[in-house]
Coordinates of C-alpha atoms and ligand atoms in Angstrom, one line a residue:
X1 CA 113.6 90.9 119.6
X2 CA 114.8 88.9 117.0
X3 CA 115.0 86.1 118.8
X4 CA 111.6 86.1 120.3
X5 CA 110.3 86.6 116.6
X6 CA 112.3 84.1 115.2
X7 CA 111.2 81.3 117.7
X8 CA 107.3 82.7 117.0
X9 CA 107.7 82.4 114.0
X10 CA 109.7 78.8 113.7
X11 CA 106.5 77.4 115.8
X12 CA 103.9 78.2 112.4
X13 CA 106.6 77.4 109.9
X14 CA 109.7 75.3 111.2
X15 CA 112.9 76.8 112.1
X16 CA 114.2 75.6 108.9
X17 CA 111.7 78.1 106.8
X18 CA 112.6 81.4 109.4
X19 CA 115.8 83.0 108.8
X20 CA 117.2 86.1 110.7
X21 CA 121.0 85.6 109.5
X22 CA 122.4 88.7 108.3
X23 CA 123.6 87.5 104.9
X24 CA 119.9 86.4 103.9
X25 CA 118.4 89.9 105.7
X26 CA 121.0 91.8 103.2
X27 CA 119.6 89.8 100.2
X28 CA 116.1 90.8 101.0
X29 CA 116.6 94.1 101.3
X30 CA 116.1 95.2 97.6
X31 CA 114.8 94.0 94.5
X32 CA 115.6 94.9 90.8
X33 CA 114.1 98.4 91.5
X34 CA 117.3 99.1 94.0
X35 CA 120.3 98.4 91.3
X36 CA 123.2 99.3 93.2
X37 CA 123.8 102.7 91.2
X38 CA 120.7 103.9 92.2
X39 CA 120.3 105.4 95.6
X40 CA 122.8 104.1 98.7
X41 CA 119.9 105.1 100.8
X42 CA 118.3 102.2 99.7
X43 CA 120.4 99.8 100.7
X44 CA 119.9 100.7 104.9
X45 CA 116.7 99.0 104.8
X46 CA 116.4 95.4 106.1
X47 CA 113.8 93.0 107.4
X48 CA 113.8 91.6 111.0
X49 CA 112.7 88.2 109.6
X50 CA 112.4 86.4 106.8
X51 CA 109.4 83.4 106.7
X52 CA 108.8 80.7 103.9
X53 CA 105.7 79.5 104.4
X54 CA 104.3 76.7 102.1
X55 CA 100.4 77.1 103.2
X56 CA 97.5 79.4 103.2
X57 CA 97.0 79.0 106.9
X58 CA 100.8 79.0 107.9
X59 CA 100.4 82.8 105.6
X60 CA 97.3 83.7 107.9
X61 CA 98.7 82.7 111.5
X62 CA 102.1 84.4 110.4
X63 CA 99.6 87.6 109.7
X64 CA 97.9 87.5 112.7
X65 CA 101.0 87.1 115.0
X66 CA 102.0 90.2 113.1
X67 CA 99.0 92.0 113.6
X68 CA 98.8 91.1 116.9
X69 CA 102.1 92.7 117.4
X70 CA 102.2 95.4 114.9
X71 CA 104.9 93.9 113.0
X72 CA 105.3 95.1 109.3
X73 CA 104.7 92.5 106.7
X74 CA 105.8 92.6 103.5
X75 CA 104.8 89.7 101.0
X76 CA 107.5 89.0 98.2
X77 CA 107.8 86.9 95.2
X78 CA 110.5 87.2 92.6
X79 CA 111.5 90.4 93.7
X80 CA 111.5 91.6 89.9
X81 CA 109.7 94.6 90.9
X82 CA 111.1 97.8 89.5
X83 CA 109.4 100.1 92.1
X84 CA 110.7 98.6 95.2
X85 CA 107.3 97.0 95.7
X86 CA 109.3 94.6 98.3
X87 CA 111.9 97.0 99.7
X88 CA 111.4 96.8 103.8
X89 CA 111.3 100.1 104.3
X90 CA 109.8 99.7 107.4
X91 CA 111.9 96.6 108.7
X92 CA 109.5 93.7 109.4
X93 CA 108.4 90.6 108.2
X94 CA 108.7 89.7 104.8
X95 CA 107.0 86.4 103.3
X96 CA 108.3 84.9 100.6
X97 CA 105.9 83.2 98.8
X98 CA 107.8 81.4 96.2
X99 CA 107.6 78.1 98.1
X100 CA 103.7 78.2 97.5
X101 CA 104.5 77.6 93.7
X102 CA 101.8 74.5 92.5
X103 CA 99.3 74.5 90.0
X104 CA 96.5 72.9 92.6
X105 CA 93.6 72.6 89.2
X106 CA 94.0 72.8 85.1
X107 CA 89.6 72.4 84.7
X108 CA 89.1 72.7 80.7
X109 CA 86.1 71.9 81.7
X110 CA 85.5 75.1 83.1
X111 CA 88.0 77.2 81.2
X112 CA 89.9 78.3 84.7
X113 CA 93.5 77.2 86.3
X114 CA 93.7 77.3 90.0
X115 CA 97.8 78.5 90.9
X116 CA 99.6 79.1 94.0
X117 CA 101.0 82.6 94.1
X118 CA 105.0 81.5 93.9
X119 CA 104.2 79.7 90.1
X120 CA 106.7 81.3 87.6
X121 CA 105.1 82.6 84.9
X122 CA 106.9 80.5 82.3
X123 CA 106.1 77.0 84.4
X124 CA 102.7 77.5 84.1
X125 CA 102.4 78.5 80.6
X126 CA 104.7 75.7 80.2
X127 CA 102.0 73.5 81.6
X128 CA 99.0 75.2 79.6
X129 CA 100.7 74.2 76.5
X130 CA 100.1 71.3 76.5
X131 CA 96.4 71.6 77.0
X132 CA 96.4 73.9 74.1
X133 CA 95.9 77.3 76.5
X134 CA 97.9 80.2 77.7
X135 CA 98.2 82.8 80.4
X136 CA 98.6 85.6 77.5
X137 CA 100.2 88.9 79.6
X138 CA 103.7 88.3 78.8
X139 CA 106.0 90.8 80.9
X140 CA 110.1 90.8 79.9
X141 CA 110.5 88.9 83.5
X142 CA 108.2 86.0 82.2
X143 CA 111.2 83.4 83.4
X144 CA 111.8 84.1 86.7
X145 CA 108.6 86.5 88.0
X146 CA 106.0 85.0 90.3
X147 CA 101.6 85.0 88.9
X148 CA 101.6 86.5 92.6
X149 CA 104.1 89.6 92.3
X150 CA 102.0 89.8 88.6
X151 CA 98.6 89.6 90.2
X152 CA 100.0 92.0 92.8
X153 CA 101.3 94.0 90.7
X154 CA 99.1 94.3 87.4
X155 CA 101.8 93.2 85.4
X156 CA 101.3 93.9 81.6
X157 CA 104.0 93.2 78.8
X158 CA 104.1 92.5 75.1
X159 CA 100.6 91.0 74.8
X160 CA 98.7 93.3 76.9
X161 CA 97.8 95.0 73.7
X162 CA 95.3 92.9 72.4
X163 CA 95.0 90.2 75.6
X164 CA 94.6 92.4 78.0
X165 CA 97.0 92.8 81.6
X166 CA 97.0 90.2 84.2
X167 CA 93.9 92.0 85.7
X168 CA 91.9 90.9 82.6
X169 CA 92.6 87.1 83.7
X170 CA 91.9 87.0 86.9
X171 CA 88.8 85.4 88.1
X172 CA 88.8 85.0 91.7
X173 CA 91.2 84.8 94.6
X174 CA 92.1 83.7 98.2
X175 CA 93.7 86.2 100.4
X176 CA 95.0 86.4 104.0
X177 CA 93.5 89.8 105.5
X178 CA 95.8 91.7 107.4
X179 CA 94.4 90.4 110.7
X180 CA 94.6 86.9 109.5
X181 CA 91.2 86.0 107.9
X182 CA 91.5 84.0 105.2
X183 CA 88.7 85.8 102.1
X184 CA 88.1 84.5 98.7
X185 CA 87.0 87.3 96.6
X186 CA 84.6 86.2 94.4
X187 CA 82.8 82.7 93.2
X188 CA 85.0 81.5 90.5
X189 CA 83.2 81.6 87.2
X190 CA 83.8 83.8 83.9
X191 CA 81.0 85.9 84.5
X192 CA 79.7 87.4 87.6
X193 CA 78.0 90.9 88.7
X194 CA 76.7 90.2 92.5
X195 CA 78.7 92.7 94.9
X196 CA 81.6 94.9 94.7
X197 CA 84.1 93.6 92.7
X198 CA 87.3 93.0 95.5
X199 CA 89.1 91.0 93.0
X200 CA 89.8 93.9 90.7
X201 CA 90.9 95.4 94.2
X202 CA 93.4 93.1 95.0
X203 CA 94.8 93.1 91.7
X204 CA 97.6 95.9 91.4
X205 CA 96.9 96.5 95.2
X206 CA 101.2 96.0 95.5
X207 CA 100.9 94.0 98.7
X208 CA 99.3 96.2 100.6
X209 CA 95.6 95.0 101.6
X210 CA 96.6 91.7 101.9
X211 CA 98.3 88.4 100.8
X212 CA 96.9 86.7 98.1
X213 CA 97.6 82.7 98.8
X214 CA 95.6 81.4 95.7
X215 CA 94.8 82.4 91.7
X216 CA 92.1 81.7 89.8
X217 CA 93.0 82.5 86.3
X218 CA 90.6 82.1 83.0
X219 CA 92.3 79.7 80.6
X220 CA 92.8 81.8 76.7
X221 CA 93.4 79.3 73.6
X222 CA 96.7 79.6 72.1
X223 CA 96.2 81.0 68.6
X224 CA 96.5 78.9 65.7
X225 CA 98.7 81.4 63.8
X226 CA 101.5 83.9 64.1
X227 CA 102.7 86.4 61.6
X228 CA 105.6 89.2 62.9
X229 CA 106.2 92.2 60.8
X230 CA 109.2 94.1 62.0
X231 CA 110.5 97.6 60.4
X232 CA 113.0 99.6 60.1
X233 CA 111.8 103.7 60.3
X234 CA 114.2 106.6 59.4
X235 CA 112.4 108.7 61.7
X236 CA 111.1 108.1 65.6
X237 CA 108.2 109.9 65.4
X238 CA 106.9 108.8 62.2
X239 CA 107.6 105.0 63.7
X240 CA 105.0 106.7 66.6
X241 CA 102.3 108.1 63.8
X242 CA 102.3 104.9 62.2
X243 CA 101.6 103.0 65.6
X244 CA 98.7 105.4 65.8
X245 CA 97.6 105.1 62.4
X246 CA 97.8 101.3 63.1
X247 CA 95.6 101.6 66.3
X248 CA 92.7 103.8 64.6
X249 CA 92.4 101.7 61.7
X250 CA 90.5 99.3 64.0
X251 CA 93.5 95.6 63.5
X252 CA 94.3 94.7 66.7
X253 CA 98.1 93.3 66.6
X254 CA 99.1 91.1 69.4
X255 CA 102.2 93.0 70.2
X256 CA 103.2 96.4 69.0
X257 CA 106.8 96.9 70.4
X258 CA 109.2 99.6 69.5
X259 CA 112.9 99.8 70.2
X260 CA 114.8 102.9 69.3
X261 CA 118.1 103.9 67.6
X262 CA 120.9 102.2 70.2
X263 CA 118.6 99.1 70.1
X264 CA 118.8 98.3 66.4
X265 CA 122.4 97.4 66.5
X266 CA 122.4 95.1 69.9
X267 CA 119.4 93.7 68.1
X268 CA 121.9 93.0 65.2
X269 CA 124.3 91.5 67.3
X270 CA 121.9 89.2 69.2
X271 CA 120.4 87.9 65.8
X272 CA 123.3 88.1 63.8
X273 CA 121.6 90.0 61.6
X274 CA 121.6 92.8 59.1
X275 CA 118.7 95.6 59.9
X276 CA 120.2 98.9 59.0
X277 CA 120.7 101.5 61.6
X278 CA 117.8 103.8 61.2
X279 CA 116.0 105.6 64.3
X280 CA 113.5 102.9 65.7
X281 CA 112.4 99.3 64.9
X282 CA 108.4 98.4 64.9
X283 CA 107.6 94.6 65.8
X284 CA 104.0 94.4 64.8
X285 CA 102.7 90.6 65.6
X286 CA 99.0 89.2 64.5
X287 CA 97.9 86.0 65.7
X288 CA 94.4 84.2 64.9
X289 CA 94.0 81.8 62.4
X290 CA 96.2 81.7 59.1
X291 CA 94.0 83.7 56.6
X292 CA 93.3 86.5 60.2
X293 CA 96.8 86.7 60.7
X294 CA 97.8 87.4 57.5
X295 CA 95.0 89.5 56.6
X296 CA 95.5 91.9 59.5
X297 CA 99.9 92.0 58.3
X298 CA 98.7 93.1 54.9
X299 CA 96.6 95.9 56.2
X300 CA 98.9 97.2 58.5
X301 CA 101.2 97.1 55.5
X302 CA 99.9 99.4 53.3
X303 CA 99.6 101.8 56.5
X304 CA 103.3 101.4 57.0
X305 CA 104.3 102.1 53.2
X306 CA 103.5 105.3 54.1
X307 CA 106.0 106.0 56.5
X308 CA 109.9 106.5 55.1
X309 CA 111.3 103.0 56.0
X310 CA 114.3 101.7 55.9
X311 CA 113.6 97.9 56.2
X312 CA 110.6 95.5 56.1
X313 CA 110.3 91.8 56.8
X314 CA 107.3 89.5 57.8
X315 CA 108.1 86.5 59.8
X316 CA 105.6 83.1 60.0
X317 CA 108.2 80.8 61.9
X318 CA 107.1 80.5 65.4
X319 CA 110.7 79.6 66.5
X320 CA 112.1 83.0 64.4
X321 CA 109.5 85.4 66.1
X322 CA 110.0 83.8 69.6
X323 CA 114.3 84.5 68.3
X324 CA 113.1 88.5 67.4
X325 CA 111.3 89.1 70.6
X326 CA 114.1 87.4 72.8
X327 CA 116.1 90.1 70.7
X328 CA 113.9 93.1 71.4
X329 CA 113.4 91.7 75.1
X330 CA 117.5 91.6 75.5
X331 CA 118.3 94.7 73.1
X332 CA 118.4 97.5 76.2
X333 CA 120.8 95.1 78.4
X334 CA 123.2 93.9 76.3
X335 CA 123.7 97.8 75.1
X336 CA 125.2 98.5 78.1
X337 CA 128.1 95.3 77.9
X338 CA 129.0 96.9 74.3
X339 CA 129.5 100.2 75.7
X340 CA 131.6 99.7 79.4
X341 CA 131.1 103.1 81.0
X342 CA 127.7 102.7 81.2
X343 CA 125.5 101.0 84.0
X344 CA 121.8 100.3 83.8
X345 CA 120.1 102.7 85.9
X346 CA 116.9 100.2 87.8
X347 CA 114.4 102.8 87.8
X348 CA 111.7 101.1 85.9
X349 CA 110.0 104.0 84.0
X350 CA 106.9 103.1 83.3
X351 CA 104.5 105.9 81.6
X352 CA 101.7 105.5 79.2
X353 CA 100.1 108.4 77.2
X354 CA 97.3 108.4 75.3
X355 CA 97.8 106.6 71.7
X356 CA 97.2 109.5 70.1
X357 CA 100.1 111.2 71.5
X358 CA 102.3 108.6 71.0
X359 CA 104.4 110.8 68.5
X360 CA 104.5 113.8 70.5
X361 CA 105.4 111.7 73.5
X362 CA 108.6 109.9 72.1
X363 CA 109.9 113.0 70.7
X364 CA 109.5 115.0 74.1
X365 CA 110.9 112.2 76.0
X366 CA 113.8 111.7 73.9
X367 CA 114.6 115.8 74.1
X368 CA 114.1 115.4 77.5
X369 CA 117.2 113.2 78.6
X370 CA 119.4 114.5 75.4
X371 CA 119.5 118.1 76.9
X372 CA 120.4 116.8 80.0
X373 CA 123.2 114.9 78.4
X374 CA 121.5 111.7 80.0
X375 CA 122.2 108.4 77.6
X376 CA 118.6 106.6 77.3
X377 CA 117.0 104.0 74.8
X378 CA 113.2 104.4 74.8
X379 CA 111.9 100.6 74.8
X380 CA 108.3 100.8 74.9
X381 CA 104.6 98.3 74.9
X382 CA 103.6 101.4 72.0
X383 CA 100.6 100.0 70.8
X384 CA 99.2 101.0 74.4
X385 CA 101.4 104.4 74.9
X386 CA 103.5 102.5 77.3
X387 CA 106.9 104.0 77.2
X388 CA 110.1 102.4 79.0
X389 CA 113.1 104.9 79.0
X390 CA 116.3 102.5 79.7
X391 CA 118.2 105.1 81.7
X392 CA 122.1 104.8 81.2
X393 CA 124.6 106.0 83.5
X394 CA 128.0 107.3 82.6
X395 CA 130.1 106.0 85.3
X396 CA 132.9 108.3 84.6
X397 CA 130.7 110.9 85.9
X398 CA 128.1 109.5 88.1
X399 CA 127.8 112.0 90.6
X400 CA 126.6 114.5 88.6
X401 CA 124.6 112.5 86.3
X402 CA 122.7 111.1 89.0
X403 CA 120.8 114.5 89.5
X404 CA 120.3 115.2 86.0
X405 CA 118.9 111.1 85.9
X406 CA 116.4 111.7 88.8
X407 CA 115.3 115.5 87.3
X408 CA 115.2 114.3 83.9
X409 CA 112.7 111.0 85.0
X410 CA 110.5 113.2 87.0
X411 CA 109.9 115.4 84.0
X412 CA 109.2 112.8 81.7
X413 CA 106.4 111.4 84.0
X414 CA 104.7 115.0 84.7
X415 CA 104.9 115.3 80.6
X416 CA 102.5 111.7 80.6
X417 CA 100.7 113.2 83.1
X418 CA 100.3 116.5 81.5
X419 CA 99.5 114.7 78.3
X420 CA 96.7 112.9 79.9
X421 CA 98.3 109.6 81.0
X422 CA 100.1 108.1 83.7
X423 CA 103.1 107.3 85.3
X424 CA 102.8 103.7 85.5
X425 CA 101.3 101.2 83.2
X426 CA 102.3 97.9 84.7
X427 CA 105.1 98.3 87.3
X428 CA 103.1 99.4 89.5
X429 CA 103.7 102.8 92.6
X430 CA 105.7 100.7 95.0
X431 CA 108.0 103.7 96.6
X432 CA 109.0 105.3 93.5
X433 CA 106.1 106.6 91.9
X434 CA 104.3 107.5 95.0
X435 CA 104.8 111.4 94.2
X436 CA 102.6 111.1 90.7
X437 CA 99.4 109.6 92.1
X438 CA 97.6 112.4 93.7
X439 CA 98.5 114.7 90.5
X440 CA 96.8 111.3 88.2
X441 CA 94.1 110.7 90.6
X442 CA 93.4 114.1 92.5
X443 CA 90.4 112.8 95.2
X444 CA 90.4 109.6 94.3
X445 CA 93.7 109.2 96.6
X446 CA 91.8 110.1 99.4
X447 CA 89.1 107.1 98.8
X448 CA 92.1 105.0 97.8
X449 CA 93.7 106.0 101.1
X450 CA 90.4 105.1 103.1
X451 CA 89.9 101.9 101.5
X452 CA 93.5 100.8 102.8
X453 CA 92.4 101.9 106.5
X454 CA 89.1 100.2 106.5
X455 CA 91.0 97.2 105.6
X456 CA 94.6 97.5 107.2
X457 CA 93.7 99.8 110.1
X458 CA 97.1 98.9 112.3
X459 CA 98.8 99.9 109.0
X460 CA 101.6 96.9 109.0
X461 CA 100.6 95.5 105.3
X462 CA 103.6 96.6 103.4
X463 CA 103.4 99.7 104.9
X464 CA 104.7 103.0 103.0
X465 CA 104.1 101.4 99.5
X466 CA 101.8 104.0 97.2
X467 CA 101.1 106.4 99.6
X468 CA 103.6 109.1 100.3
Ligands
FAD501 C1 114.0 92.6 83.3 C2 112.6 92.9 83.8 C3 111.6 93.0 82.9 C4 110.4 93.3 83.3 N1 109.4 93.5 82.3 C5 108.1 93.7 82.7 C6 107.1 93.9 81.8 O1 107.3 93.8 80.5 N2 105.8 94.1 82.2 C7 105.6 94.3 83.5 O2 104.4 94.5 83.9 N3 106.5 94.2 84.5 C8 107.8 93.9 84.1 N4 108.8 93.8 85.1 C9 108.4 94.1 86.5 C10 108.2 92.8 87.3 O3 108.8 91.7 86.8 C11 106.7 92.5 87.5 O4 106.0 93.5 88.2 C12 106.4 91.2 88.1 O5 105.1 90.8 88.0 C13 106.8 91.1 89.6 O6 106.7 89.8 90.1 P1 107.6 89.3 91.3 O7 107.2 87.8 91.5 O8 109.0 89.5 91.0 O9 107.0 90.2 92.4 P2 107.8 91.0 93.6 O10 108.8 91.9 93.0 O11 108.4 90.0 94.5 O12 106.7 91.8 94.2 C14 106.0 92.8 93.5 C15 104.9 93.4 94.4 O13 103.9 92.5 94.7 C16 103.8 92.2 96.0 N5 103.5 90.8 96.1 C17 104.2 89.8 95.6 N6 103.6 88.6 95.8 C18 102.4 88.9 96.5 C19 101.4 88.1 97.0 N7 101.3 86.8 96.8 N8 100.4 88.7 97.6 C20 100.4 90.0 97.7 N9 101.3 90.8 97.3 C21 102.4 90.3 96.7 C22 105.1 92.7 96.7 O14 104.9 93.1 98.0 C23 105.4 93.8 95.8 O15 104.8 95.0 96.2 C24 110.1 93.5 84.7 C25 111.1 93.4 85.6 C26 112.4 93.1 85.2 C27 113.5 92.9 86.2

């Protein structure tokens, strides 16, 4: 069978963009959601092929020969997805799309950039620069992680806050239907009300409707000014009624990041720096103009003065806050080389509450891996509720914290749900999550559910993703 699907497959693309070796089927297998402590089960799953195609109609005859013989397909970019988004759980086809990686238009003129899906998202901000424009969501994977697998995936990060996710970017796209017909989704323009909306479907749809081949984006001007306020709170939860305070009070920072504890002294090492060690860090960014920027750092000051802090610093170098958010990007990582008998757990915890429960949240969620002796640094997107627990494994006793890891995560995301939120806010269902969605959603599933079988009847786009 391989064979047969390998020489199909070598006619669209070339032999020399199919592979069915072993070694490459192994490396496809998993992406940063299956970290090798997670679950062995995991690791059974392979693809039958693996196809590199470098245009849209080499995607759409690929899809069609799949359909045509109900072959799973599951598109890939990065594989940075930590919900095993691109896991083959199904064996099949997967398409790497990271050889469709060009900017094909930069139109000031119209205020839109025309990608590829395999762009990284640094080379095309990279290119923006220098046109004075950016492609704001800004997730922790921003070096190596594909616009597609964003698109795909909704993908969020530190900006989200104020610029919206990658869904608020999105103008228009092409995508390869799972029978092979090539759509584009909308007219691309900044405004537009005709007909449903199936580019807000696409987006977050995880792969499974079909595979977007090209990305319209709306271009956002790089602001003029930047002014980072990091501090230092004695207490968690008072960091989280500040972050609320922050968000009623009508400023809208451009990031609102929290580390906790743990984090403060990897954050020391990676700077070199001297923050005391008190129970959670704040980075509260404003961007605008000068006089906005700085405006918006003094009134989010005198609601922080309020709080018992232990440190306070505002930052206007560009190249020192870019140093402090590599630091709060790298802080839960490089924990784990300080402290040997731990291992990062991949599980990508994702939930959001609502803002006003910000406090309550941290506070449940921190009880909630303490009593089960779990080791966990909350690193969180707070200024939108969106709350990352680094899960830590103690390898000396890895059987039976693995349990207590997998009990522990499922109670934090019924305590988001329960509080009114969700259990992800940008990495997406993919297989792990699938559990939460009819207790978020309820009916909706079902509509969900009917909306993938009117548009991927034979079920092969990457099938088993979202749904249980
Ligand atoms: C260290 C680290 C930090 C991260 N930080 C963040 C963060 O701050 N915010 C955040 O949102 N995420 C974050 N992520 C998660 C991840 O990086 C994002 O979801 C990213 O957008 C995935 O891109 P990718 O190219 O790796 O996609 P992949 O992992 O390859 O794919 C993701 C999903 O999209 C589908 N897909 C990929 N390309 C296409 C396409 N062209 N058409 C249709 N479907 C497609 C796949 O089938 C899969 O379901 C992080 C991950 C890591 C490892």
């Amino acid at each position: 069978v391989k064979d047969k699907l390998f020489e199909s497959l070598s006619e669209i693309v070339g032999s020399e963009n199919v592979t069915i070796d072993p070694t490459d089927l192994y490396c496809y297998s998993f992406d940063a959601f299956s970290y090798p402590f997670i679950d062995k089960k995991l690791f059974k799953f392979r693809p039958t092929a693996v196809v590199m195609p470098t245009t849209t109609e080499q995607v759409s005859k690929i899809v069609k020969f799949a359909y045509e013989n109900r072959i799973p397909v599951i598109p890939k970019g990065a594989g940075t997805s930590i919900s095993g988004g691109s896991i083959p759980t199904q064996g099949g086809i997967i398409v790497d799309l990271t050889r469709m990686n060009k900017i094909k238009k930069i139109d000031v003129e119209n205020l839109l950039v025309v990608v590829e899906p395999g762009i990284i998202d640094d080379d095309l901000n990279l290119a923006l620069k220098s046109y004075g424009f950016f492609f704001p969501p800004d997730p922790g994977s921003h070096e190596y992680c594909t616009v597609g697998g964003m698109v795909a995936n909704n993908a969020g990060g530190m900006r989200a806050i104020k610029y919206g996710a990658t869904r608020d970017h999105v103008k228009s796209l092409e995508v390869v239907l799972p029978d092979g017909r090539i759509i584009r989704t909308s007219p691309s323009v900044l405004k537009i009300s005709s007909g449903y909306s199936l580019t807000q479907l696409f987006v977050g749809s995880e792969g499974t409707l079909g595979i977007i081949t090209e990305i319209t984006l709306k271009l956002t001007p790089l602001p003029e000014h930047r002014t980072l306020v990091v501090i230092a709170f004695k207490d968690l939860e008072d960091a989280g009624r500040c972050v609320s305070e922050i968000r009623k009070s009508g400023i809208i920072p451009s990031s609102l990041e929290l580390v906790e504890r743990y984090g403060i002294k990897t954050i020391n090492e990676i700077l070199k720096g001297n923050i005391p060690e008190a129970d959670a860090l704040l980075f509260a960014e404003f961007d605008g103009s000068f006089d906005e920027a700085v405006r918006q750092a003094k009134r989010a000051e005198e609601i922080i003065k309020k709080y018992e802090i232990a440190y306070i610093r505002f930052i206007d170098d560009e190249n020192e806050i870019e140093r402090f958010f590599k630091a709060r990007q790298g802080a839960a990582i490089r924990y784990i080389k300080l402290v040997p008998e731990l291992a990062r757990i991949g599980m990508g915890e994702d939930f959001v509450v609502p803002v006003s429960a910000v406090p309550k949240a941290l506070k449940k969620a921190r009880e909630i891996f303490e009593k089960k002796g779990i080791k966990v640094m909350l690193v969180s997107h707070i200024g939108d509720g969106n709350i990352h627990p680094f899960i830590m494994i103690d390898l000396t006793k890895k059987e039976e914290q693995w349990q207590k890891i997998l009990e522990a995560a499922r109670e934090v995301n019924n305590m988001a749900i329960e509080l009114g939120g969700t259990s992800s806010g940008e990495h997406g269902v993919g297989i792990s999550r699938r559990e939460f969605l009819p207790k978020e959603y309820g009916e909706a599933v079902e509509v969900m559910k009917a909306i993938k079988r009117a548009i991927d009847p034979e079920n092969i786009m990457n099938p088993g993703k979202i749904f249980e």
